[in-house]
Structures are given as structure tokens and as C-alpha cells.
Amino acid sequence: MAAVAGLFGAFSTVTKHFFEINQVSIDDWAFKLFYKWSTTLFIIASIAVTSKQFFGDPIECDPGHAKVDGAALEAYCWMYSTFNVPTHYKGQCSAGDYDYLDDDLLYNSYYQWVPLYLMSMSMLFYLPRVVWLKLEGGLMKFFCKGTRSRVVEEQDEKREKLVNYFQHHVRGRYDVYFFGFIVCELWNMINVLAFFLITDRMLNHRYLDFGIQVVEYYRLPSDERKLPWVKNPMCLTFPRIVSCDYYRYGLGGGQERINAICILTLNVINDKVFYVMWWWFSVLLLLCIFNFINRVCQSLSCGLRLALITLRLGRYLKNSPKREHIETFLRQCRLGDWFVIYQLCKNLRRPFFMECLTSISYMNDDKDVDSDVGENLISMVLRPDYVTQESEMPKD
């Protein structure tokens, strides 16, 4: 029972961390689809394509009547990954089903690189998260420390501290905070485009429309799929059956060639993995385009910025006696100020946040701001995070 309880506790901890339940949010759900869900997808796919216990050896070869060491033959064919398939070969899902410009069909050793490629992509998709963590610097955690519980202790003191810090250290200086996040979002879109282009190059230019072709093929009736001119795109990109020429020295001292038919068992999972990824990243690409348009509209429209915060606050803003003043402030504040406020709106309890927002809106005309704390991209990257700054502040 103790082991089961420990396992359940570990699972709950991992789940809570993965879904960021009751944690401070420094980005949004769309951003999480890239650094969290896409990275996880790459790692799971990398594990799947290296799991022999589920799919067997990656390659198995049949040399026919020739007497040859099977392990050596399979290691040779797998290592060099050059498969010469006769066009008249009629095996199912074989590379010989397709007509090419020459008689030889060359598959480079991308099979060997697939796990490493997937892991590299997982790191590439996590890089924008690392950069944003550095740019954000723990600002939200600094603001939310001790203010996220249902009952905030010493509420007036903490509200005054939050409002004063915003007024003297954030207001008018954090446009780079907003545009830095946009740059990280654009980086996500570049990563998606890089995935499609690099994968297409790795798969011999057969991936850009791979998902569409597979859907069109399987939408055909089963009898039409058997027609000689109808080709399965999965077999084109990931053939199961290929032919390998193995060269060795015979008993007479001369070199002899042994042709073997090889089954690429690994492609049983490779085609599914890359098919799922094609649709996943196609959706993410559309999301990137929509998100970019949304950010442009946010930058240009103060009405949209106000609507987003109003949507989150609901009746708290609607019933506030200071509603008109708050809305005027939100329309007139700089982009960086609005974005910090919007992030705080997602993390703080709404009654406490409304009190803070009301105080901030009435301090908007105060010009008593420190002149030496301006933020730019370089200063945001080089400065220590807010937790470190707070620990280094002198104690009263």
C-alpha cells in the first residue's frame, strides 16, 4: 500500500507540475503548446522509435539461399542504408512499387538519425521558454508572493508594496517585456517552419504534403487503393520492404555480391510518428499565424486590450464604482504596462487584483518615478532575477 501511495503521489506531483496547476503563469496556453506539449511529443516519439521490445529489431534481412551471417548482413544494410530495389518487385509496401528517374532508390541513413533528430527538436522547441524565463526574470513570482491565497494576510501592506513597485520600477519601462514575449512567440513559429523544412529534406522531399496525401489515400475505397497507379504515400516515404546488396569475399578469394530482401520494421512506427507530428505542427502553424495577428491587433487597439482584461475581471470591474477611471487608465497605459497588468490579472485573486488595479490607475498621473531603473533588452537579460534581488535587499 505504501508503494502504491508513493506512486500515486509521484504521479500527482508530475501531473500538477506538467499542467501547472495552482502555479504562477508567466505565459499563456498557446505558448505552452510549444515548450511543454511539443517537447513532450518529441521525447515520447524518440522513446517509441527506440523501443525494440514493442516493434522488434529495426531491420531484418533475408538473403535467400545464400549462406551468410544474418547479424553481419543486417548490421551492414542498416549501417549503410543504401537500398537498391528493382522496379518489378511486387512486395507489399515496398520501394519497388514506385517509378523514379533512375533504377536505384537511395535512402540515406536518416533511419539512424531519427531518435537523435527528435531529441534535438525537443531542445530546439524548449529554447524560447529558456529565453523567456530569463527575460521575465521572476517578475510574476515577485508580485504574486503571498498574494495568491484566498485570504491575503496583511493585505493593505502587500497591496501598497505591489502598487509602489509597479509605479516606480515597471510603469513606462516594460514595453520590452511585451515585445520580448512576441519575439519568443515568433521564435516558436520559426521552429515549426524549421521542423517542416528539415524533416522534408531528411525524408528526401516527401514530407511537406505528407499528411494531406495520407488522408486522400485512405479516403479512397479499398478496391481503388489496389489499382496499380494508386500509391500509398506512407510506403513512398517509409517503405517497409527494400533490397540490399551485401559484398563479401567468397571461398575463391574473389568478391561476391549477395542481394537480400530487408524488412524495415522500424518504419511501422516511423510513419505513424511523423504522420501525427505533421498534423500537430500544421495546427500549431495556423495557431502561430492567428496568434501573431492577435498580437498586432493588441498593439494597435486599446479597445481590444481593455476587452481582454474586462473579460477576465467580469463583474468585479463591471460593479466597481471606479470603473470609468480604470477603463480610461487601461486605454491610455503603455503596452508594457498593460501586459504586466494582464499577466497579474491571470495570477492574482480578482478581489485583491481589483484593489491593486484601482490604486495603480489613480497613481497613473504621479511623475515621481526613479530615473535610473529603465529597462531595455540588455538590462533585462543581464540583471538578476527578482527573487535574487529581493534576497539581497537590506533588512529593516
CSV table of C-alpha atoms in Angstrom, one decimal:
chain,number,residue,atom,x,y,z
A,1,MET,CA,0.0,0.0,0.0
A,2,ALA,CA,2.8,2.4,0.8
A,3,ALA,CA,4.4,1.8,-2.6
A,4,VAL,CA,1.0,2.4,-4.3
A,5,ALA,CA,0.5,5.6,-2.3
A,6,GLY,CA,4.1,6.7,-3.2
A,7,LEU,CA,3.5,6.0,-6.8
A,8,PHE,CA,0.2,7.9,-6.8
A,9,GLY,CA,1.8,10.8,-5.0
A,10,ALA,CA,4.6,11.0,-7.6
A,11,PHE,CA,2.1,10.8,-10.4
A,12,SER,CA,0.1,13.6,-8.8
A,13,THR,CA,3.2,15.8,-8.4
A,14,VAL,CA,4.3,15.3,-12.0
A,15,THR,CA,0.8,15.9,-13.3
A,16,LYS,CA,0.4,19.1,-11.2
A,17,HIS,CA,3.8,20.3,-12.4
A,18,PHE,CA,3.0,19.5,-16.1
A,19,PHE,CA,-0.4,21.2,-16.2
A,20,GLU,CA,0.9,24.0,-13.9
A,21,ILE,CA,-2.0,23.6,-11.5
A,22,ASN,CA,-2.0,26.5,-9.0
A,23,GLN,CA,1.3,27.7,-10.3
A,24,VAL,CA,2.2,31.3,-11.3
A,25,SER,CA,1.7,31.7,-15.0
A,26,ILE,CA,4.2,33.7,-17.0
A,27,ASP,CA,3.0,32.9,-20.5
A,28,ASP,CA,-0.3,31.6,-22.0
A,29,TRP,CA,-1.8,28.3,-23.1
A,30,ALA,CA,-0.6,28.8,-26.7
A,31,PHE,CA,3.0,29.2,-25.6
A,32,LYS,CA,2.7,26.0,-23.5
A,33,LEU,CA,1.7,24.0,-26.6
A,34,PHE,CA,5.3,24.6,-27.9
A,35,TYR,CA,7.7,24.3,-25.0
A,36,LYS,CA,5.6,21.8,-23.0
A,37,TRP,CA,3.4,19.7,-25.2
A,38,SER,CA,5.6,19.7,-28.4
A,39,THR,CA,8.7,18.9,-26.4
A,40,THR,CA,6.9,16.0,-24.6
A,41,LEU,CA,5.7,14.7,-28.0
A,42,PHE,CA,9.3,14.7,-29.4
A,43,ILE,CA,10.6,12.9,-26.3
A,44,ILE,CA,7.8,10.2,-26.4
A,45,ALA,CA,8.4,9.7,-30.2
A,46,SER,CA,12.1,9.3,-29.6
A,47,ILE,CA,11.5,6.7,-27.0
A,48,ALA,CA,8.9,4.9,-29.2
A,49,VAL,CA,11.3,4.6,-32.2
A,50,THR,CA,14.0,3.1,-30.0
A,51,SER,CA,11.8,0.5,-28.2
A,52,LYS,CA,12.8,-2.8,-29.6
A,53,GLN,CA,10.6,-4.7,-27.1
A,54,PHE,CA,7.5,-3.3,-28.8
A,55,PHE,CA,8.5,-3.3,-32.5
A,56,GLY,CA,11.3,-5.7,-32.8
A,57,ASP,CA,14.7,-5.2,-34.5
A,58,PRO,CA,14.8,-2.1,-36.8
A,59,ILE,CA,15.8,-4.3,-39.8
A,60,GLU,CA,15.6,-8.0,-40.7
A,61,CYS,CA,17.1,-9.3,-43.9
A,62,ASP,CA,16.5,-12.5,-45.9
A,63,PRO,CA,19.5,-13.4,-48.2
A,64,GLY,CA,17.6,-16.2,-49.9
A,65,HIS,CA,19.7,-19.4,-50.4
A,66,ALA,CA,23.0,-17.7,-49.8
A,67,LYS,CA,24.8,-18.7,-46.6
A,68,VAL,CA,25.7,-15.6,-44.7
A,69,ASP,CA,25.8,-14.5,-41.2
A,70,GLY,CA,22.4,-12.8,-40.5
A,71,ALA,CA,23.7,-10.4,-37.9
A,72,ALA,CA,26.5,-9.2,-40.1
A,73,LEU,CA,24.2,-8.8,-43.1
A,74,GLU,CA,21.6,-6.8,-41.1
A,75,ALA,CA,24.3,-4.6,-39.5
A,76,TYR,CA,25.8,-3.9,-42.9
A,77,CYS,CA,22.5,-3.0,-44.6
A,78,TRP,CA,21.4,-0.9,-41.6
A,79,MET,CA,24.7,0.9,-41.4
A,80,TYR,CA,25.0,2.0,-45.0
A,81,SER,CA,21.2,2.3,-45.6
A,82,THR,CA,21.5,2.1,-49.4
A,83,PHE,CA,18.7,0.1,-50.8
A,84,ASN,CA,18.5,-0.9,-54.4
A,85,VAL,CA,15.0,-2.0,-55.2
A,86,PRO,CA,14.1,-3.5,-58.6
A,87,THR,CA,11.1,-1.7,-60.1
A,88,HIS,CA,9.5,-5.1,-61.0
A,89,TYR,CA,9.5,-6.2,-57.4
A,90,LYS,CA,5.9,-6.7,-56.2
A,91,GLY,CA,6.2,-6.9,-52.4
A,92,GLN,CA,3.6,-5.0,-50.4
A,93,CYS,CA,4.6,-1.5,-49.3
A,94,SER,CA,8.0,-1.8,-51.0
A,95,ALA,CA,10.0,0.9,-52.5
A,96,GLY,CA,9.9,-1.0,-55.8
A,97,ASP,CA,6.3,0.0,-56.2
A,98,TYR,CA,7.3,3.4,-57.4
A,99,ASP,CA,8.9,4.8,-60.5
A,100,TYR,CA,11.9,7.1,-60.2
A,101,LEU,CA,14.2,8.8,-62.5
A,102,ASP,CA,16.8,6.1,-62.2
A,103,ASP,CA,16.9,2.5,-61.3
A,104,ASP,CA,18.4,3.0,-57.9
A,105,LEU,CA,16.5,4.3,-54.9
A,106,LEU,CA,18.8,5.8,-52.4
A,107,TYR,CA,17.7,6.2,-48.8
A,108,ASN,CA,20.3,8.0,-46.8
A,109,SER,CA,21.0,6.9,-43.2
A,110,TYR,CA,18.2,9.0,-41.7
A,111,TYR,CA,16.8,5.9,-40.0
A,112,GLN,CA,19.8,6.0,-37.7
A,113,TRP,CA,19.3,9.7,-37.0
A,114,VAL,CA,15.6,9.7,-36.2
A,115,PRO,CA,15.9,9.4,-32.4
A,116,LEU,CA,18.7,12.0,-32.2
A,117,TYR,CA,16.8,14.3,-34.6
A,118,LEU,CA,13.7,14.1,-32.4
A,119,MET,CA,15.6,14.8,-29.2
A,120,SER,CA,17.3,17.8,-30.9
A,121,MET,CA,14.0,19.1,-32.0
A,122,SER,CA,12.7,18.8,-28.4
A,123,MET,CA,15.6,21.0,-27.2
A,124,LEU,CA,15.0,23.5,-30.1
A,125,PHE,CA,11.4,23.9,-29.1
A,126,TYR,CA,12.3,24.5,-25.5
A,127,LEU,CA,14.8,27.3,-26.2
A,128,PRO,CA,12.1,30.1,-26.5
A,129,ARG,CA,11.0,29.1,-23.0
A,130,VAL,CA,14.5,29.4,-21.6
A,131,VAL,CA,14.9,32.8,-23.2
A,132,TRP,CA,11.5,34.0,-21.9
A,133,LEU,CA,12.3,32.8,-18.4
A,134,LYS,CA,15.5,34.9,-18.5
A,135,LEU,CA,13.6,38.0,-19.9
A,136,GLU,CA,10.8,37.6,-17.4
A,137,GLY,CA,13.2,37.2,-14.6
A,138,GLY,CA,10.6,36.0,-12.0
A,139,LEU,CA,8.6,39.3,-12.1
A,140,MET,CA,5.2,37.5,-11.7
A,141,LYS,CA,6.5,35.3,-8.8
A,142,PHE,CA,7.8,38.5,-7.2
A,143,PHE,CA,4.4,40.2,-7.5
A,144,CYS,CA,2.4,37.1,-6.5
A,145,LYS,CA,4.5,36.2,-3.4
A,146,GLY,CA,2.0,35.9,-0.6
A,147,THR,CA,-0.9,37.3,-2.6
A,148,ARG,CA,-2.4,34.3,-4.3
A,149,SER,CA,-4.2,32.7,-1.4
A,150,ARG,CA,-7.9,33.1,-0.9
A,151,VAL,CA,-7.2,35.1,2.3
A,152,VAL,CA,-4.2,37.5,1.9
A,153,GLU,CA,-2.5,38.3,5.2
A,154,GLU,CA,-1.5,41.9,5.7
A,155,GLN,CA,-3.5,42.7,2.6
A,156,ASP,CA,-3.1,46.5,2.8
A,157,GLU,CA,0.7,46.3,3.2
A,158,LYS,CA,1.2,43.9,0.4
A,159,ARG,CA,-1.1,45.9,-1.9
A,160,GLU,CA,0.8,49.0,-1.2
A,161,LYS,CA,4.1,47.2,-1.8
A,162,LEU,CA,2.9,45.9,-5.1
A,163,VAL,CA,1.4,49.2,-6.3
A,164,ASN,CA,4.6,51.1,-5.3
A,165,TYR,CA,6.9,48.7,-7.1
A,166,PHE,CA,4.8,48.8,-10.2
A,167,GLN,CA,4.7,52.6,-10.1
A,168,HIS,CA,8.4,53.2,-9.6
A,169,HIS,CA,10.0,50.2,-11.3
A,170,VAL,CA,7.6,49.0,-14.0
A,171,ARG,CA,5.4,51.8,-15.3
A,172,GLY,CA,6.6,53.1,-18.6
A,173,ARG,CA,9.6,50.9,-18.8
A,174,TYR,CA,8.4,47.4,-19.7
A,175,ASP,CA,7.5,47.7,-23.4
A,176,VAL,CA,10.4,45.3,-23.9
A,177,TYR,CA,8.6,42.8,-21.7
A,178,PHE,CA,5.7,42.7,-24.1
A,179,PHE,CA,7.7,42.7,-27.3
A,180,GLY,CA,10.2,40.2,-25.8
A,181,PHE,CA,7.3,37.8,-25.4
A,182,ILE,CA,6.2,38.4,-29.0
A,183,VAL,CA,9.7,37.6,-30.2
A,184,CYS,CA,9.6,34.3,-28.3
A,185,GLU,CA,6.2,33.6,-30.0
A,186,LEU,CA,7.7,34.3,-33.4
A,187,TRP,CA,10.6,32.0,-32.5
A,188,ASN,CA,8.0,29.3,-31.9
A,189,MET,CA,6.7,29.8,-35.4
A,190,ILE,CA,10.2,29.7,-36.9
A,191,ASN,CA,10.8,26.4,-35.1
A,192,VAL,CA,7.6,24.9,-36.7
A,193,LEU,CA,8.7,26.0,-40.1
A,194,ALA,CA,12.2,24.7,-39.4
A,195,PHE,CA,10.7,21.3,-38.4
A,196,PHE,CA,8.8,21.0,-41.7
A,197,LEU,CA,11.8,22.1,-43.9
A,198,ILE,CA,14.4,20.0,-42.1
A,199,THR,CA,12.2,16.9,-42.0
A,200,ASP,CA,11.3,17.3,-45.6
A,201,ARG,CA,14.9,17.4,-46.5
A,202,MET,CA,15.7,14.4,-44.3
A,203,LEU,CA,12.9,12.4,-45.9
A,204,ASN,CA,14.0,13.2,-49.5
A,205,HIS,CA,11.5,16.0,-50.1
A,206,ARG,CA,8.4,13.8,-49.4
A,207,TYR,CA,7.1,15.4,-46.2
A,208,LEU,CA,5.6,18.9,-46.9
A,209,ASP,CA,2.3,17.5,-48.1
A,210,PHE,CA,2.6,14.1,-46.4
A,211,GLY,CA,-0.4,14.4,-44.1
A,212,ILE,CA,-2.7,15.5,-46.9
A,213,GLN,CA,-1.6,12.7,-49.2
A,214,VAL,CA,-2.2,10.1,-46.5
A,215,VAL,CA,-5.7,11.4,-45.8
A,216,GLU,CA,-6.6,11.4,-49.5
A,217,TYR,CA,-5.2,7.9,-50.0
A,218,TYR,CA,-7.3,6.4,-47.1
A,219,ARG,CA,-10.4,8.2,-48.2
A,220,LEU,CA,-10.4,6.1,-51.4
A,221,PRO,CA,-12.5,2.9,-51.4
A,222,SER,CA,-10.5,-0.2,-50.7
A,223,ASP,CA,-10.8,-1.5,-54.3
A,224,GLU,CA,-9.4,1.7,-55.7
A,225,ARG,CA,-6.4,1.5,-53.4
A,226,LYS,CA,-5.4,-1.7,-55.2
A,227,LEU,CA,-5.2,-0.1,-58.6
A,228,PRO,CA,-1.6,-0.1,-59.9
A,229,TRP,CA,-1.4,3.6,-60.4
A,230,VAL,CA,-2.6,4.4,-56.9
A,231,LYS,CA,0.3,4.7,-54.5
A,232,ASN,CA,0.4,4.6,-50.7
A,233,PRO,CA,2.2,7.8,-49.5
A,234,MET,CA,3.3,6.0,-46.3
A,235,CYS,CA,5.1,3.4,-48.4
A,236,LEU,CA,6.7,6.1,-50.6
A,237,THR,CA,8.1,7.9,-47.6
A,238,PHE,CA,8.6,5.0,-45.2
A,239,PRO,CA,8.9,1.7,-47.3
A,240,ARG,CA,8.7,-1.5,-45.3
A,241,ILE,CA,10.4,-3.8,-47.8
A,242,VAL,CA,13.7,-2.9,-49.6
A,243,SER,CA,16.6,-4.6,-51.2
A,244,CYS,CA,20.2,-4.5,-50.0
A,245,ASP,CA,23.4,-5.5,-51.8
A,246,TYR,CA,25.9,-7.1,-49.5
A,247,TYR,CA,29.5,-7.5,-50.7
A,248,ARG,CA,32.0,-10.0,-49.3
A,249,TYR,CA,34.9,-12.2,-50.3
A,250,GLY,CA,34.0,-15.8,-51.4
A,251,LEU,CA,35.8,-19.0,-50.9
A,252,GLY,CA,37.8,-18.5,-54.1
A,253,GLY,CA,39.2,-15.2,-52.9
A,254,GLY,CA,37.1,-13.1,-55.2
A,255,GLN,CA,34.4,-10.6,-54.2
A,256,GLU,CA,30.8,-11.7,-54.5
A,257,ARG,CA,27.6,-9.8,-54.2
A,258,ILE,CA,24.7,-11.1,-52.2
A,259,ASN,CA,21.3,-9.5,-52.7
A,260,ALA,CA,18.9,-9.6,-49.7
A,261,ILE,CA,15.3,-8.5,-49.2
A,262,CYS,CA,15.1,-6.5,-46.0
A,263,ILE,CA,12.2,-5.6,-43.8
A,264,LEU,CA,12.4,-2.2,-42.2
A,265,THR,CA,10.4,-2.9,-39.1
A,266,LEU,CA,11.2,0.5,-37.6
A,267,ASN,CA,9.1,2.2,-40.3
A,268,VAL,CA,6.0,0.6,-38.9
A,269,ILE,CA,6.2,3.2,-36.1
A,270,ASN,CA,8.2,5.9,-38.0
A,271,ASP,CA,5.3,6.6,-40.4
A,272,LYS,CA,2.8,6.9,-37.6
A,273,VAL,CA,5.1,9.2,-35.6
A,274,PHE,CA,5.7,11.6,-38.4
A,275,TYR,CA,2.1,11.5,-39.6
A,276,VAL,CA,0.9,12.6,-36.1
A,277,MET,CA,3.6,15.2,-36.0
A,278,TRP,CA,2.6,16.5,-39.4
A,279,TRP,CA,-0.9,17.3,-38.2
A,280,TRP,CA,0.2,18.5,-34.8
A,281,PHE,CA,2.6,21.1,-36.2
A,282,SER,CA,0.3,22.1,-39.0
A,283,VAL,CA,-2.3,23.1,-36.4
A,284,LEU,CA,0.4,24.9,-34.4
A,285,LEU,CA,1.5,26.8,-37.5
A,286,LEU,CA,-2.1,28.0,-38.0
A,287,LEU,CA,-2.2,28.9,-34.4
A,288,CYS,CA,1.1,30.9,-34.7
A,289,ILE,CA,-0.4,32.9,-37.6
A,290,PHE,CA,-3.6,33.6,-35.7
A,291,ASN,CA,-1.6,34.5,-32.5
A,292,PHE,CA,0.7,36.9,-34.5
A,293,ILE,CA,-2.4,38.7,-35.9
A,294,ASN,CA,-3.8,38.8,-32.4
A,295,ARG,CA,-0.7,40.4,-31.1
A,296,VAL,CA,-0.6,43.0,-33.8
A,297,CYS,CA,-4.2,43.9,-33.1
A,298,GLN,CA,-3.4,44.1,-29.4
A,299,SER,CA,-0.6,46.5,-30.2
A,300,LEU,CA,-2.8,48.7,-32.3
A,301,SER,CA,-6.1,48.6,-30.5
A,302,CYS,CA,-6.5,49.9,-26.9
A,303,GLY,CA,-10.1,48.7,-27.1
A,304,LEU,CA,-9.1,45.1,-27.6
A,305,ARG,CA,-6.6,45.3,-24.7
A,306,LEU,CA,-9.4,46.7,-22.4
A,307,ALA,CA,-11.8,43.9,-23.6
A,308,LEU,CA,-9.3,41.2,-22.7
A,309,ILE,CA,-8.9,42.4,-19.1
A,310,THR,CA,-12.7,43.1,-18.8
A,311,LEU,CA,-13.3,39.5,-20.0
A,312,ARG,CA,-11.2,38.2,-17.1
A,313,LEU,CA,-12.5,40.5,-14.4
A,314,GLY,CA,-16.1,40.2,-15.3
A,315,ARG,CA,-18.5,41.5,-12.6
A,316,TYR,CA,-15.6,42.8,-10.5
A,317,LEU,CA,-14.9,45.5,-13.0
A,318,LYS,CA,-18.5,46.0,-14.0
A,319,ASN,CA,-19.6,46.7,-10.4
A,320,SER,CA,-16.6,48.8,-9.5
A,321,PRO,CA,-17.5,52.4,-8.6
A,322,LYS,CA,-14.2,53.4,-10.2
A,323,ARG,CA,-14.9,51.6,-13.4
A,324,GLU,CA,-14.7,54.6,-15.8
A,325,HIS,CA,-11.4,55.8,-14.3
A,326,ILE,CA,-9.9,52.3,-14.5
A,327,GLU,CA,-11.0,51.8,-18.1
A,328,THR,CA,-9.5,55.2,-19.0
A,329,PHE,CA,-6.2,54.2,-17.5
A,330,LEU,CA,-6.2,50.8,-19.3
A,331,ARG,CA,-6.9,52.6,-22.6
A,332,GLN,CA,-4.0,55.1,-22.1
A,333,CYS,CA,-1.3,53.0,-20.5
A,334,ARG,CA,1.7,51.8,-22.4
A,335,LEU,CA,1.8,48.3,-24.0
A,336,GLY,CA,4.3,47.0,-21.4
A,337,ASP,CA,2.2,48.3,-18.5
A,338,TRP,CA,-0.9,46.7,-19.9
A,339,PHE,CA,0.9,43.3,-20.5
A,340,VAL,CA,2.2,43.2,-16.9
A,341,ILE,CA,-1.3,44.1,-15.6
A,342,TYR,CA,-2.8,41.4,-17.8
A,343,GLN,CA,-0.3,38.8,-16.5
A,344,LEU,CA,-1.1,39.8,-13.0
A,345,CYS,CA,-4.8,39.5,-13.7
A,346,LYS,CA,-4.3,35.8,-14.6
A,347,ASN,CA,-2.4,35.1,-11.4
A,348,LEU,CA,-3.9,37.2,-8.5
A,349,ARG,CA,-7.3,36.7,-6.8
A,350,ARG,CA,-9.7,39.0,-8.6
A,351,PRO,CA,-10.9,41.0,-5.5
A,352,PHE,CA,-7.3,41.7,-4.5
A,353,PHE,CA,-6.3,42.4,-8.0
A,354,MET,CA,-9.1,44.9,-8.4
A,355,GLU,CA,-7.9,46.8,-5.4
A,356,CYS,CA,-4.4,46.9,-6.8
A,357,LEU,CA,-5.6,48.0,-10.2
A,358,THR,CA,-7.7,50.7,-8.8
A,359,SER,CA,-4.7,52.1,-6.8
A,360,ILE,CA,-2.4,51.8,-9.9
A,361,SER,CA,-5.0,53.7,-12.0
A,362,TYR,CA,-5.1,56.6,-9.6
A,363,MET,CA,-1.3,56.7,-9.4
A,364,ASN,CA,-1.1,57.0,-13.2
A,365,ASP,CA,-0.5,60.7,-13.1
A,366,ASP,CA,2.2,60.6,-10.5
A,367,LYS,CA,5.5,61.6,-12.1
A,368,ASP,CA,7.7,60.6,-9.1
A,369,VAL,CA,9.5,57.7,-10.8
A,370,ASP,CA,13.0,56.6,-10.3
A,371,SER,CA,15.1,57.7,-13.3
A,372,ASP,CA,17.8,55.0,-13.1
A,373,VAL,CA,15.7,51.8,-13.4
A,374,GLY,CA,14.8,51.9,-17.0
A,375,GLU,CA,14.6,48.5,-18.7
A,376,ASN,CA,15.8,47.5,-22.1
A,377,LEU,CA,16.6,44.2,-23.7
A,378,ILE,CA,20.2,44.1,-22.5
A,379,SER,CA,19.4,45.2,-18.9
A,380,MET,CA,16.6,42.6,-18.7
A,381,VAL,CA,18.9,39.8,-19.8
A,382,LEU,CA,21.8,40.8,-17.6
A,383,ARG,CA,20.0,41.7,-14.4
A,384,PRO,CA,19.5,39.1,-11.6
A,385,ASP,CA,16.0,37.7,-11.2
A,386,TYR,CA,13.6,39.3,-8.8
A,387,VAL,CA,13.9,36.6,-6.2
A,388,THR,CA,17.7,37.2,-6.1
A,389,GLN,CA,17.1,41.0,-5.9
A,390,GLU,CA,14.7,40.6,-3.0
A,391,SER,CA,17.1,38.4,-1.1
A,392,GLU,CA,19.8,41.0,-1.5
A,393,MET,CA,17.6,43.9,-0.3
A,394,PRO,CA,18.7,45.2,3.2
A,395,LYS,CA,16.5,44.1,6.1
A,396,ASP,CA,14.8,46.8,8.2
